PDB file of C-alpha atoms in Angstrom:
ATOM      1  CA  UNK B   1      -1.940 -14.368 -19.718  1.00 42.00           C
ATOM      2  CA  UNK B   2      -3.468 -10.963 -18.988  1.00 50.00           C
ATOM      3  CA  UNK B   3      -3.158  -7.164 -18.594  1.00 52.00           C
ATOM      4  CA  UNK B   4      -0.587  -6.703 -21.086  1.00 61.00           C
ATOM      5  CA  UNK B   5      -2.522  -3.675 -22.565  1.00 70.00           C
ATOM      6  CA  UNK B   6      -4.279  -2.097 -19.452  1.00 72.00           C
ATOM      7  CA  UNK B   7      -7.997  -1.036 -20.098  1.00 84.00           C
ATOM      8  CA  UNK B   8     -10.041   2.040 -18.898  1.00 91.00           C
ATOM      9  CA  UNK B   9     -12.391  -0.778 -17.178  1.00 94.00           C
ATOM     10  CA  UNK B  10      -9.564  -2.254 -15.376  1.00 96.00           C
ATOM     11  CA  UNK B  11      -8.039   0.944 -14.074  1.00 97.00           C
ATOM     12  CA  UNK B  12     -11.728   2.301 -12.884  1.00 97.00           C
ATOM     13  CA  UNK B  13     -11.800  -1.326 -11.492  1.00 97.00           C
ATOM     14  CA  UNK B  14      -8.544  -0.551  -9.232  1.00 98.00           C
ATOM     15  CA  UNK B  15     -10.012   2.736  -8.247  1.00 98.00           C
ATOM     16  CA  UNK B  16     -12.821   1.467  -6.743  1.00 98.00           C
ATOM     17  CA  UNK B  17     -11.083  -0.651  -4.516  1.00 98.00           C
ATOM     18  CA  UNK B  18      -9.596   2.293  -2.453  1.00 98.00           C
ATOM     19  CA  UNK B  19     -12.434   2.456   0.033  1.00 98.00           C
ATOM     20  CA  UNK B  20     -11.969   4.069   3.386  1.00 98.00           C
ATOM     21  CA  UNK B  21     -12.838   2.153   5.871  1.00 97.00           C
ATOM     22  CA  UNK B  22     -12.691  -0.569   3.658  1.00 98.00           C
ATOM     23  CA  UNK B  23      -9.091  -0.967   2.447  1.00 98.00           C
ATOM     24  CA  UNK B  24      -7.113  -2.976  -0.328  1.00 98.00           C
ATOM     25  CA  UNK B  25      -4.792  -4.838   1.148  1.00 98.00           C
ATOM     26  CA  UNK B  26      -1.770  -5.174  -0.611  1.00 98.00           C
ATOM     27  CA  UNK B  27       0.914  -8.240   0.371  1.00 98.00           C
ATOM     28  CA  UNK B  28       3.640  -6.452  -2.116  1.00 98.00           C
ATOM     29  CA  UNK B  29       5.451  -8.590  -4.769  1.00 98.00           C
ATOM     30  CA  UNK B  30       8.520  -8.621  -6.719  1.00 98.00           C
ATOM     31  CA  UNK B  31       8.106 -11.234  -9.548  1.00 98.00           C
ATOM     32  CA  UNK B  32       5.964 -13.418 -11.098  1.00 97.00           C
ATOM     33  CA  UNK B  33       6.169 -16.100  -8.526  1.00 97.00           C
ATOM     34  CA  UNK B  34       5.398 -14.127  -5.758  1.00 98.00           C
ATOM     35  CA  UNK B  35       2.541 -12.128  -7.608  1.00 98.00           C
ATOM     36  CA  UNK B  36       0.356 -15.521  -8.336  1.00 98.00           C
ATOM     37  CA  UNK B  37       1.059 -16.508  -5.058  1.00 98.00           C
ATOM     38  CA  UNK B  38       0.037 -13.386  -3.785  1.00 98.00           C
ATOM     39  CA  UNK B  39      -2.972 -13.139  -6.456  1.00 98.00           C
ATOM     40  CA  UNK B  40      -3.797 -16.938  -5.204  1.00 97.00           C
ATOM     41  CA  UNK B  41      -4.023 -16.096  -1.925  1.00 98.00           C
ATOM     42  CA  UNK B  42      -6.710 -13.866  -2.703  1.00 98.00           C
ATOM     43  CA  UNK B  43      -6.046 -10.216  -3.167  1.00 98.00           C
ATOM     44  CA  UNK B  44      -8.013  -8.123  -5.155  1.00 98.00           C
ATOM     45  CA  UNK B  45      -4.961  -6.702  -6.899  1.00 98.00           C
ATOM     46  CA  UNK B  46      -0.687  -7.237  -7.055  1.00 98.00           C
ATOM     47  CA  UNK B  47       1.256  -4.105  -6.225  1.00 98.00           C
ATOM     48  CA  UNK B  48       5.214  -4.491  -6.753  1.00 98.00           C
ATOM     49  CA  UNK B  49       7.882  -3.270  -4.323  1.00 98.00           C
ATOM     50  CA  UNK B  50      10.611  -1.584  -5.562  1.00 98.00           C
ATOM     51  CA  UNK B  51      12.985  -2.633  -3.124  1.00 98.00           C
ATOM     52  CA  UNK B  52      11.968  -6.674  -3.930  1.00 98.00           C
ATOM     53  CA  UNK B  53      12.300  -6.255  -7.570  1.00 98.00           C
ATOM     54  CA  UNK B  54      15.616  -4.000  -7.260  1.00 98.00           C
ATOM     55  CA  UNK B  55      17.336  -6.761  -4.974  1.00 98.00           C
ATOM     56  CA  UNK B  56      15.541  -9.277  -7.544  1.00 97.00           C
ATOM     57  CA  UNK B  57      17.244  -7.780 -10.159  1.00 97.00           C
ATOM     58  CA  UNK B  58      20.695  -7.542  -8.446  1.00 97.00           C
ATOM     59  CA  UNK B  59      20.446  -4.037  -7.551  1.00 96.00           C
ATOM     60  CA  UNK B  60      20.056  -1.948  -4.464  1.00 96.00           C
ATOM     61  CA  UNK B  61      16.947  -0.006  -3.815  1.00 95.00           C
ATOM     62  CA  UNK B  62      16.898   3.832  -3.747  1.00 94.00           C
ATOM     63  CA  UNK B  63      16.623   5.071  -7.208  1.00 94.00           C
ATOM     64  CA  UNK B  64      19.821   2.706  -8.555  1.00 95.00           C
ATOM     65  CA  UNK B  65      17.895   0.779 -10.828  1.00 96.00           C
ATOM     66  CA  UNK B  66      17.714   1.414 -15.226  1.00 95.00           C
ATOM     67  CA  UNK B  67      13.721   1.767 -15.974  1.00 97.00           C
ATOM     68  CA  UNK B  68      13.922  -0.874 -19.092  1.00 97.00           C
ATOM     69  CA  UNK B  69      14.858  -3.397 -16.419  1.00 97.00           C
ATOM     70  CA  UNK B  70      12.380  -2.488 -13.857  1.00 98.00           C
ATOM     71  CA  UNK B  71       9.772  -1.996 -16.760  1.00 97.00           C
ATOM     72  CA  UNK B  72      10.727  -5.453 -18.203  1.00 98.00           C
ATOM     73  CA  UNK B  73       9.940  -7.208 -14.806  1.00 98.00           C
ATOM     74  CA  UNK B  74       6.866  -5.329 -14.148  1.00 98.00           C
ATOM     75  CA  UNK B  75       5.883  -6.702 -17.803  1.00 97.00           C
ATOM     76  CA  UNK B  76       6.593  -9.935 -16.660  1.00 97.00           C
ATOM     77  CA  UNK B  77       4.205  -9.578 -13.293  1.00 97.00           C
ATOM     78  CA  UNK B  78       1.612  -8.183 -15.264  1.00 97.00           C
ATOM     79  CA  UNK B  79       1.375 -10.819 -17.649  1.00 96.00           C
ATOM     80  CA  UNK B  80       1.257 -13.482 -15.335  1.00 96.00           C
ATOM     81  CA  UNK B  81      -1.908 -12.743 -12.916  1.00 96.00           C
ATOM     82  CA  UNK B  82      -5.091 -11.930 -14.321  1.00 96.00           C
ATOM     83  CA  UNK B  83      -5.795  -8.968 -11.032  1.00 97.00           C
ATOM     84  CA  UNK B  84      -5.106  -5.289 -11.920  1.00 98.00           C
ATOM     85  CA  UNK B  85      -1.247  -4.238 -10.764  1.00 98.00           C
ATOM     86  CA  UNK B  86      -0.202  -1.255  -9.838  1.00 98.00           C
ATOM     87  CA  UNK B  87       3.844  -0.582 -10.091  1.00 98.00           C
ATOM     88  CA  UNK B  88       6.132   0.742  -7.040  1.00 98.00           C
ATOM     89  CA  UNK B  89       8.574   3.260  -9.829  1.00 98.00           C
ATOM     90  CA  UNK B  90      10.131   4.874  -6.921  1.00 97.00           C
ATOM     91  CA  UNK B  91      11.005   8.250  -8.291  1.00 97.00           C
ATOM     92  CA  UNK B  92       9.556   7.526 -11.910  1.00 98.00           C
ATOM     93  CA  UNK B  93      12.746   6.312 -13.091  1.00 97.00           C
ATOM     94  CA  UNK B  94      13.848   9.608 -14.444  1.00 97.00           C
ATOM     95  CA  UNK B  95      15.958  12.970 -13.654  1.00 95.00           C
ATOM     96  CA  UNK B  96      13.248  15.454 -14.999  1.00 97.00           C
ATOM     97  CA  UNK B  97       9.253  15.926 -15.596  1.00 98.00           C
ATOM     98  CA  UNK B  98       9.187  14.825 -19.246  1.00 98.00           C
ATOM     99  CA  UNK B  99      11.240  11.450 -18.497  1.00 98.00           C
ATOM    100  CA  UNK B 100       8.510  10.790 -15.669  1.00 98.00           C
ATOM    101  CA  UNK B 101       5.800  11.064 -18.358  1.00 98.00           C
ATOM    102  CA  UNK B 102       8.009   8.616 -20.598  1.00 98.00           C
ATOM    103  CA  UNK B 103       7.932   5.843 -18.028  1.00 98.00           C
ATOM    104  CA  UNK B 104       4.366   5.954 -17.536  1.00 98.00           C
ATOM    105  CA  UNK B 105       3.649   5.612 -20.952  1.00 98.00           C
ATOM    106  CA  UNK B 106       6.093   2.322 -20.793  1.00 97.00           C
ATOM    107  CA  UNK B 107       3.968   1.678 -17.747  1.00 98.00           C
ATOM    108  CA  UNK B 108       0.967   1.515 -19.451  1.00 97.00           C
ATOM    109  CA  UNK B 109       2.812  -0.762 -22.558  1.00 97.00           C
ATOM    110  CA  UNK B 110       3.564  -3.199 -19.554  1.00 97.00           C
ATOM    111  CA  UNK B 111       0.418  -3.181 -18.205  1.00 97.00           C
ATOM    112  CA  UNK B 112      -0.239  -1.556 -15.023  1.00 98.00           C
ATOM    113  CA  UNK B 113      -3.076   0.837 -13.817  1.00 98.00           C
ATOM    114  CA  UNK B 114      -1.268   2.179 -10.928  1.00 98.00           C
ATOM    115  CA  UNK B 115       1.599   3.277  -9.630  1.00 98.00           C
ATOM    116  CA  UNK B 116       3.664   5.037  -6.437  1.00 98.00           C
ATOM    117  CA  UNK B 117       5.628   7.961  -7.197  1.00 98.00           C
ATOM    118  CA  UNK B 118       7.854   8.886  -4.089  1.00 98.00           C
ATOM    119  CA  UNK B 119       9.267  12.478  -3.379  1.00 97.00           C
ATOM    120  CA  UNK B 120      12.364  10.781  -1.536  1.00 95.00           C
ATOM    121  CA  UNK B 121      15.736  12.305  -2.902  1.00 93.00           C
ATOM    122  CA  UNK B 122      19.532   9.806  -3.508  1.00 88.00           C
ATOM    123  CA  UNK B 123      22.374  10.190  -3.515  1.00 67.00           C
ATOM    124  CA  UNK B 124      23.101  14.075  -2.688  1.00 49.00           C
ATOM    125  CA  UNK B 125      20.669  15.404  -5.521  1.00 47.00           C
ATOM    126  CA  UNK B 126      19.700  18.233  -3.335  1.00 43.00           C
ATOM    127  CA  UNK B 127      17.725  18.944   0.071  1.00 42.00           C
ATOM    128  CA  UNK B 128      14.887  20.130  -1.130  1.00 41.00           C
ATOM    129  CA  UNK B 129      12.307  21.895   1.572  1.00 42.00           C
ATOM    130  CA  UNK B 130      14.416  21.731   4.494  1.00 45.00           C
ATOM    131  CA  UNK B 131      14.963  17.580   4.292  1.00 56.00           C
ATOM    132  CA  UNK B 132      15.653  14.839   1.825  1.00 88.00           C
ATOM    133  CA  UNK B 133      12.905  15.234  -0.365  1.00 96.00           C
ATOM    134  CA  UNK B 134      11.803  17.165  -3.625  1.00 96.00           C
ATOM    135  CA  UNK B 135      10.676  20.915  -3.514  1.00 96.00           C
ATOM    136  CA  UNK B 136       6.702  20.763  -3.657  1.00 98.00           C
ATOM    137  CA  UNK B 137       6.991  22.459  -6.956  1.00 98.00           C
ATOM    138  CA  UNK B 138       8.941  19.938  -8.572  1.00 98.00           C
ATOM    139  CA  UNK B 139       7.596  17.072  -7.133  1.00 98.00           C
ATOM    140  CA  UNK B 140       4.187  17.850  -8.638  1.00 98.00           C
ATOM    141  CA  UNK B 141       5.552  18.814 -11.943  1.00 98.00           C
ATOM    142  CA  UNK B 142       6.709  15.136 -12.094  1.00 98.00           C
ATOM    143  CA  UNK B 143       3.281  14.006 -10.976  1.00 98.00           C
ATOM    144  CA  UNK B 144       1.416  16.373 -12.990  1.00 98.00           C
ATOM    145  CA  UNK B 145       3.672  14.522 -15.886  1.00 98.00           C
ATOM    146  CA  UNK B 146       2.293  11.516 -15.302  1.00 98.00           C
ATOM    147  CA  UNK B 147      -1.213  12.215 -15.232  1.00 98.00           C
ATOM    148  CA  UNK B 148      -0.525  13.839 -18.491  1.00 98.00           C
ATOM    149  CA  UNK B 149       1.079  10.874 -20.130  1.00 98.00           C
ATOM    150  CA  UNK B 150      -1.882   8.733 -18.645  1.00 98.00           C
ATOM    151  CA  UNK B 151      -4.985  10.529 -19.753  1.00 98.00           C
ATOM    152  CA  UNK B 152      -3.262  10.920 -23.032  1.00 97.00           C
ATOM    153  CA  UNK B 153      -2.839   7.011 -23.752  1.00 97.00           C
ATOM    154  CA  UNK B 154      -6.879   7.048 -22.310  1.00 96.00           C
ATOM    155  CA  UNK B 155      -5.827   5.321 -19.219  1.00 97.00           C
ATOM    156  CA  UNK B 156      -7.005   6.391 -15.850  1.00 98.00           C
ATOM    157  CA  UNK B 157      -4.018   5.377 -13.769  1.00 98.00           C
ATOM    158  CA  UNK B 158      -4.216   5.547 -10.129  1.00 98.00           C
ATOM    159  CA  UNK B 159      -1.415   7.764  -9.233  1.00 99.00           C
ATOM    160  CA  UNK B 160      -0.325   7.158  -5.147  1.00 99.00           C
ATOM    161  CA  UNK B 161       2.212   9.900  -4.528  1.00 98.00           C
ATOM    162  CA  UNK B 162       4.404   8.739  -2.313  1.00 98.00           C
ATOM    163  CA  UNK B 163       5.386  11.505   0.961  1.00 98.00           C
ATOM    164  CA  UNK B 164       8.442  10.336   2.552  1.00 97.00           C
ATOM    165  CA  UNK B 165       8.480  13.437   5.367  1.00 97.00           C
ATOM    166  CA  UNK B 166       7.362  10.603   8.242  1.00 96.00           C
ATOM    167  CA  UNK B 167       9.640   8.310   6.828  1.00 94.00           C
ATOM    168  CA  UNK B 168      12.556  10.289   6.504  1.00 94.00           C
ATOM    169  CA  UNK B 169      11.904  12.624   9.640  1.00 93.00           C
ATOM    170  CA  UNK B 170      12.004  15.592   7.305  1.00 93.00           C
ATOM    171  CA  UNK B 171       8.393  16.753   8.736  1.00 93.00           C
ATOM    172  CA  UNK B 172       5.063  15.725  10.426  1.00 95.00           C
ATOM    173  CA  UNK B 173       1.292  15.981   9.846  1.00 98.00           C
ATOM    174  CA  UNK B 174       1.880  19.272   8.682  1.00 97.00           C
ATOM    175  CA  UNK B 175       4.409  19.529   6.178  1.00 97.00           C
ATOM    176  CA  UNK B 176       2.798  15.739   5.036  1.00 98.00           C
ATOM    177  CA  UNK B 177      -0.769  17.900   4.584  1.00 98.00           C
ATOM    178  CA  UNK B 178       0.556  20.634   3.123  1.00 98.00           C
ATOM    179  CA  UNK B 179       2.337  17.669   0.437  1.00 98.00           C
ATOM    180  CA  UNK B 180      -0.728  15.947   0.365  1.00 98.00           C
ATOM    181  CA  UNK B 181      -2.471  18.652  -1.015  1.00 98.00           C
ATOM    182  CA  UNK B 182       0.015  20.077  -3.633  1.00 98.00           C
ATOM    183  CA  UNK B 183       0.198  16.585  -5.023  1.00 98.00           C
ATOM    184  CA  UNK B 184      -3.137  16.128  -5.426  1.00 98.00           C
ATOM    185  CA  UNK B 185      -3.831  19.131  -6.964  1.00 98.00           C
ATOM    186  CA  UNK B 186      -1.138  18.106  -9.634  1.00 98.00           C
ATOM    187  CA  UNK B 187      -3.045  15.096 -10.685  1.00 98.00           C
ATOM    188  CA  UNK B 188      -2.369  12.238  -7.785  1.00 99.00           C
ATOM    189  CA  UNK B 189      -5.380  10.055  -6.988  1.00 98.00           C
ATOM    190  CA  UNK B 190      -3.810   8.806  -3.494  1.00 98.00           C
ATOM    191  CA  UNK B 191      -1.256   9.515  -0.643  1.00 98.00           C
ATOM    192  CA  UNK B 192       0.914   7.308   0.634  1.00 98.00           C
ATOM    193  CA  UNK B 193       3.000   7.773   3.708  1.00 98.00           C
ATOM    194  CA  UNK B 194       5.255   4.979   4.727  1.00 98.00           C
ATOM    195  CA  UNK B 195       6.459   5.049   8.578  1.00 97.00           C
ATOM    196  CA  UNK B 196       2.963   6.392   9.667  1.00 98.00           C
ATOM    197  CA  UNK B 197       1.498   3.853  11.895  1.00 97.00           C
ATOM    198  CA  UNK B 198       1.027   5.488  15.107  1.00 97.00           C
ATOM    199  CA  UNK B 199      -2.992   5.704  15.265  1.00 98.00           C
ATOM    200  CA  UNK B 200      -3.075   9.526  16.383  1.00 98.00           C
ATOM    201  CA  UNK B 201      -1.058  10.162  12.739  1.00 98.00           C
ATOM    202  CA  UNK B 202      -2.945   8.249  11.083  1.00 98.00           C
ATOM    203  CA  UNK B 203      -6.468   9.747  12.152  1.00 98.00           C
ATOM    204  CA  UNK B 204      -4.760  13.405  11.285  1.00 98.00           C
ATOM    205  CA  UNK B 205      -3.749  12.089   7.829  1.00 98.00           C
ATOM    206  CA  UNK B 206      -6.963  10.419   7.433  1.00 98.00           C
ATOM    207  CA  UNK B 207      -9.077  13.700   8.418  1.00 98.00           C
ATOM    208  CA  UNK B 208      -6.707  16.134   6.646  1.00 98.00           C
ATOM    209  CA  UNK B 209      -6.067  14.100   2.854  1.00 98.00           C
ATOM    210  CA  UNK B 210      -8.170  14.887   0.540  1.00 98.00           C
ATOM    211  CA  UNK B 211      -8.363  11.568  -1.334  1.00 98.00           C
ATOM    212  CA  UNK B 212      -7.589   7.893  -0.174  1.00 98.00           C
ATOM    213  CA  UNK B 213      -4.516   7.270   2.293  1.00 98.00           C
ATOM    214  CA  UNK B 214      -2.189   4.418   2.050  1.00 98.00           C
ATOM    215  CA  UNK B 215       0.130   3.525   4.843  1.00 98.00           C
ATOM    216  CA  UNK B 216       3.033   0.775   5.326  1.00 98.00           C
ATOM    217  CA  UNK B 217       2.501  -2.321   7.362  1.00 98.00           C
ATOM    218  CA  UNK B 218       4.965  -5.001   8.665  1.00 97.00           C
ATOM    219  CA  UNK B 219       5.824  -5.925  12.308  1.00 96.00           C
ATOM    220  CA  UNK B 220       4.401  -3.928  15.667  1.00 96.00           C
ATOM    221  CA  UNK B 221       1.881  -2.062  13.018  1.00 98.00           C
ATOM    222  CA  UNK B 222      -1.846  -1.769  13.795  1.00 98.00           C
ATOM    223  CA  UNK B 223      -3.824  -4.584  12.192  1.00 98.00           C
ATOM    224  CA  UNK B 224      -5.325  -4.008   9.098  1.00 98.00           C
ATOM    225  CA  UNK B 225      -9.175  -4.234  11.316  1.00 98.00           C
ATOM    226  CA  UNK B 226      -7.375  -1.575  13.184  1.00 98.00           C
ATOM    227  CA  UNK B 227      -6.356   0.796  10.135  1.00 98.00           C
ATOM    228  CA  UNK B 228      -9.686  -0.155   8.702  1.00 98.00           C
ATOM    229  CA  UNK B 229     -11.809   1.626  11.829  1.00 98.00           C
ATOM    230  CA  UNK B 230      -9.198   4.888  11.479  1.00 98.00           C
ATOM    231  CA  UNK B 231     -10.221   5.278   7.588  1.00 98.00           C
ATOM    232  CA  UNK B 232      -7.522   3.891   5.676  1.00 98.00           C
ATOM    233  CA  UNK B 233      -8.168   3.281   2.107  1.00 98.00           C
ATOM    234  CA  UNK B 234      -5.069   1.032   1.359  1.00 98.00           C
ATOM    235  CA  UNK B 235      -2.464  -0.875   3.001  1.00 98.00           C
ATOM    236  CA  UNK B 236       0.583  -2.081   1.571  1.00 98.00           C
ATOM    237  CA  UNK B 237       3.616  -4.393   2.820  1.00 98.00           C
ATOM    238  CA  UNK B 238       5.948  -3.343   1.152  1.00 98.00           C
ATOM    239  CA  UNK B 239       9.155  -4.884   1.115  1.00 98.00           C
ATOM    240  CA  UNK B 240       8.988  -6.708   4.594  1.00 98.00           C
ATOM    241  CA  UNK B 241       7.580  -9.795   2.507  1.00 98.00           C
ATOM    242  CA  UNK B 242      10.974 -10.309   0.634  1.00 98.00           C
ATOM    243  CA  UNK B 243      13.005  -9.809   3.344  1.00 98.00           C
ATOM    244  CA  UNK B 244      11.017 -12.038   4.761  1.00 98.00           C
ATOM    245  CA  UNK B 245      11.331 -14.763   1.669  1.00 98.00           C
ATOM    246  CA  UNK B 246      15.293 -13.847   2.168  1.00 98.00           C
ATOM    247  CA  UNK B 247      15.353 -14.281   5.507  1.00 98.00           C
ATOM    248  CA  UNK B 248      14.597 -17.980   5.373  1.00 98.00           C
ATOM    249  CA  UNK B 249      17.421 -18.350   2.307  1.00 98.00           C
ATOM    250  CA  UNK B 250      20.031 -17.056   4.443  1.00 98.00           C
ATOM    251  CA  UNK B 251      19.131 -18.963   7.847  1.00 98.00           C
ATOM    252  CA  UNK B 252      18.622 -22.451   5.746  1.00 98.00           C
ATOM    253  CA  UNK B 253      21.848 -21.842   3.884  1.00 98.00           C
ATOM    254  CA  UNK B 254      24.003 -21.012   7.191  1.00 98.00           C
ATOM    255  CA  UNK B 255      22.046 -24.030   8.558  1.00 98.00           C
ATOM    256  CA  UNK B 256      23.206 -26.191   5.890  1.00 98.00           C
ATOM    257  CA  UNK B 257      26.765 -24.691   5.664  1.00 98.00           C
ATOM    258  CA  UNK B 258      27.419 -25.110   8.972  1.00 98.00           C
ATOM    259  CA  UNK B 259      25.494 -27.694  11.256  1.00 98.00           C
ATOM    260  CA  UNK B 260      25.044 -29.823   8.337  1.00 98.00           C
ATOM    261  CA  UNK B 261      20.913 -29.517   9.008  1.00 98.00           C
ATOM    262  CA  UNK B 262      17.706 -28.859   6.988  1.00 97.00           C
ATOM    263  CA  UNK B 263      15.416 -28.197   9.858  1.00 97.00           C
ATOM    264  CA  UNK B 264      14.760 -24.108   8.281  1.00 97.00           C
ATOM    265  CA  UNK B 265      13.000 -25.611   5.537  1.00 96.00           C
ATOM    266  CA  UNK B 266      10.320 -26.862   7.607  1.00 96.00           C
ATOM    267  CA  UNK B 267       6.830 -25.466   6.341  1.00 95.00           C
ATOM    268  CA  UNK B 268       7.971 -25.402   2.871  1.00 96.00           C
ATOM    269  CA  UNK B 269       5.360 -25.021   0.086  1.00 96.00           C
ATOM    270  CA  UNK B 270       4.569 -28.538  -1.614  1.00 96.00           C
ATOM    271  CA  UNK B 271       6.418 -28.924  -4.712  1.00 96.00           C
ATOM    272  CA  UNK B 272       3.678 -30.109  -6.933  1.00 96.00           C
ATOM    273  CA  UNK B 273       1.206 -27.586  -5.579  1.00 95.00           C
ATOM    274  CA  UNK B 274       3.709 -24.495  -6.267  1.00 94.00           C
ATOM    275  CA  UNK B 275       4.786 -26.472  -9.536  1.00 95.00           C
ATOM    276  CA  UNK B 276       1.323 -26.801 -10.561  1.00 94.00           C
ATOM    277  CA  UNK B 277       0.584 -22.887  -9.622  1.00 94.00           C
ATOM    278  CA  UNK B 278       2.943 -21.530 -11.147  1.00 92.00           C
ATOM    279  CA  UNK B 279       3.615 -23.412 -14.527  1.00 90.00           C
ATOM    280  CA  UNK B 280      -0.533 -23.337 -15.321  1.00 77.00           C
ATOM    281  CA  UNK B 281      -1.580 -21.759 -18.182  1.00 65.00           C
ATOM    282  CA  UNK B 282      -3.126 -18.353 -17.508  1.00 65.00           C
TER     283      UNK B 282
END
């Protein structure tokens, strides 16, 4: 059992794996069996998705989740691989700046070295510039927050502010640049832009962020040798791998419930191999 107090090694260590060019792959999880999976299949570190662990946890995704919950799981991930993690904390968990800085520090306690922060509003809280998403200002009074709270506890936490402008359609390169920059200014290490995938985007991005880009993968997406030759420093899945993992509950359950068949469990993992995985002392 590791990284339940992160170190300033470890968090340097997760730095240096944002390379453009070069980039950390990232096949997201959502608990502790799909983060030693994903950690024994190789990857360099385990980066949650908010959306798995929300829909883990019974809840839906989009800032609906308590942070003592979400913290409590990400405890649980960190604790059982012995890669750095970084946590997906959508909005940081929190209606104002100083509540942001209070869930890194819990963070931290759980034992991650990274984490998104995503300028995507819920639920009517305002329109912010023109679209769904924080004013500038704000947004990088929450970030600026959790660098605070970070460099306070000693910890240099990789922040990847999340821009949801592509995503959202609430603005293109431009507005995303002009994002990109406030954000980093206010203390953010990384960009991340889910929904940009489109190879022309991505160059701009690449060319006009200051600091390592991350963009979104799943189906119809470049390939990561592809992203790799445009300059992307990090690559993430997201949620497509639980839906995935859910995908094959609800087809082998409707199989079962209503032809009577088993034939959507074919290519299951062997249960002593995942039994001995997963129950193994770490």
């Amino acid at each position: 059992m590791t990284n339940q107090k992160p170190t300033h090694e470890t968090a340097l260590a997760f730095h240096a794996l944002h390379i453009p060019g070069r980039p950390l792959v990232l096949p997201n999880a959502w608990d502790t069996a799909s983060a030693r999976l994903v950690e024994e299949a190789g990857a360099a570190a385990v980066a949650t998705t908010s959306a798995g662990l929300a829909w883990d946890l019974g809840t839906a995704d989009g800032d609906r989740l308590d942070r003592d919950r979400a913290l409590g799981a990400l405890a649980r991930v960190a604790a059982a691989v012995r890669v750095p993690v970084s946590a997906d904390i959508e909005s940081g968990y929190a209606k104002d700046a100083a509540g942001v800085g209070d869930t890194i520090r819990a963070v931290l306690a759980a034992g991650a070295v990274g984490v998104n922060i995503e300028d995507a509003l819920y639920d009517g809280e305002g329109a912010g510039d023109g679209g769904p998403l924080r004013p500038v200002a704000e947004q990088a009074e929450r970030i600026a927050a959790a660098r605070a709270a970070a460099d306070a506890a000693g910890v240099p936490l990789f922040i990847n502010a999340r821009i949801d402008t592509v995503l959202r359609g609430a603005g293109g390169v431009e507005e995303t640049l002009e994002r990109a920059a406030a954000f980093l200014a206010a203390g953010a290490d990384g960009i991340f832009v889910p929904g940009a995938v489109d190879p022309g985007t991505v160059k701009s991005l690449v060319a006009g962020v200051e600091g390592p880009l991350n963009v979104l993968v799943g189906p119809g997406a470049p390939s990561v040798a592809e992203l790799a030759a445009l300059g992307v420093a990090r690559i993430s899945t997201g949620s497509s791998i639980a839906q995935a993992a859910h995908a094959v509950v609800r087809r082998a359950a409707r199989e079962l419930l209503s032809a009577g068949t088993y034939d959507s469990l074919t290519g299951g993992l062997d249960y002593a191999e995942l039994n001995t995985l997963l129950g193994g002392a770490r």
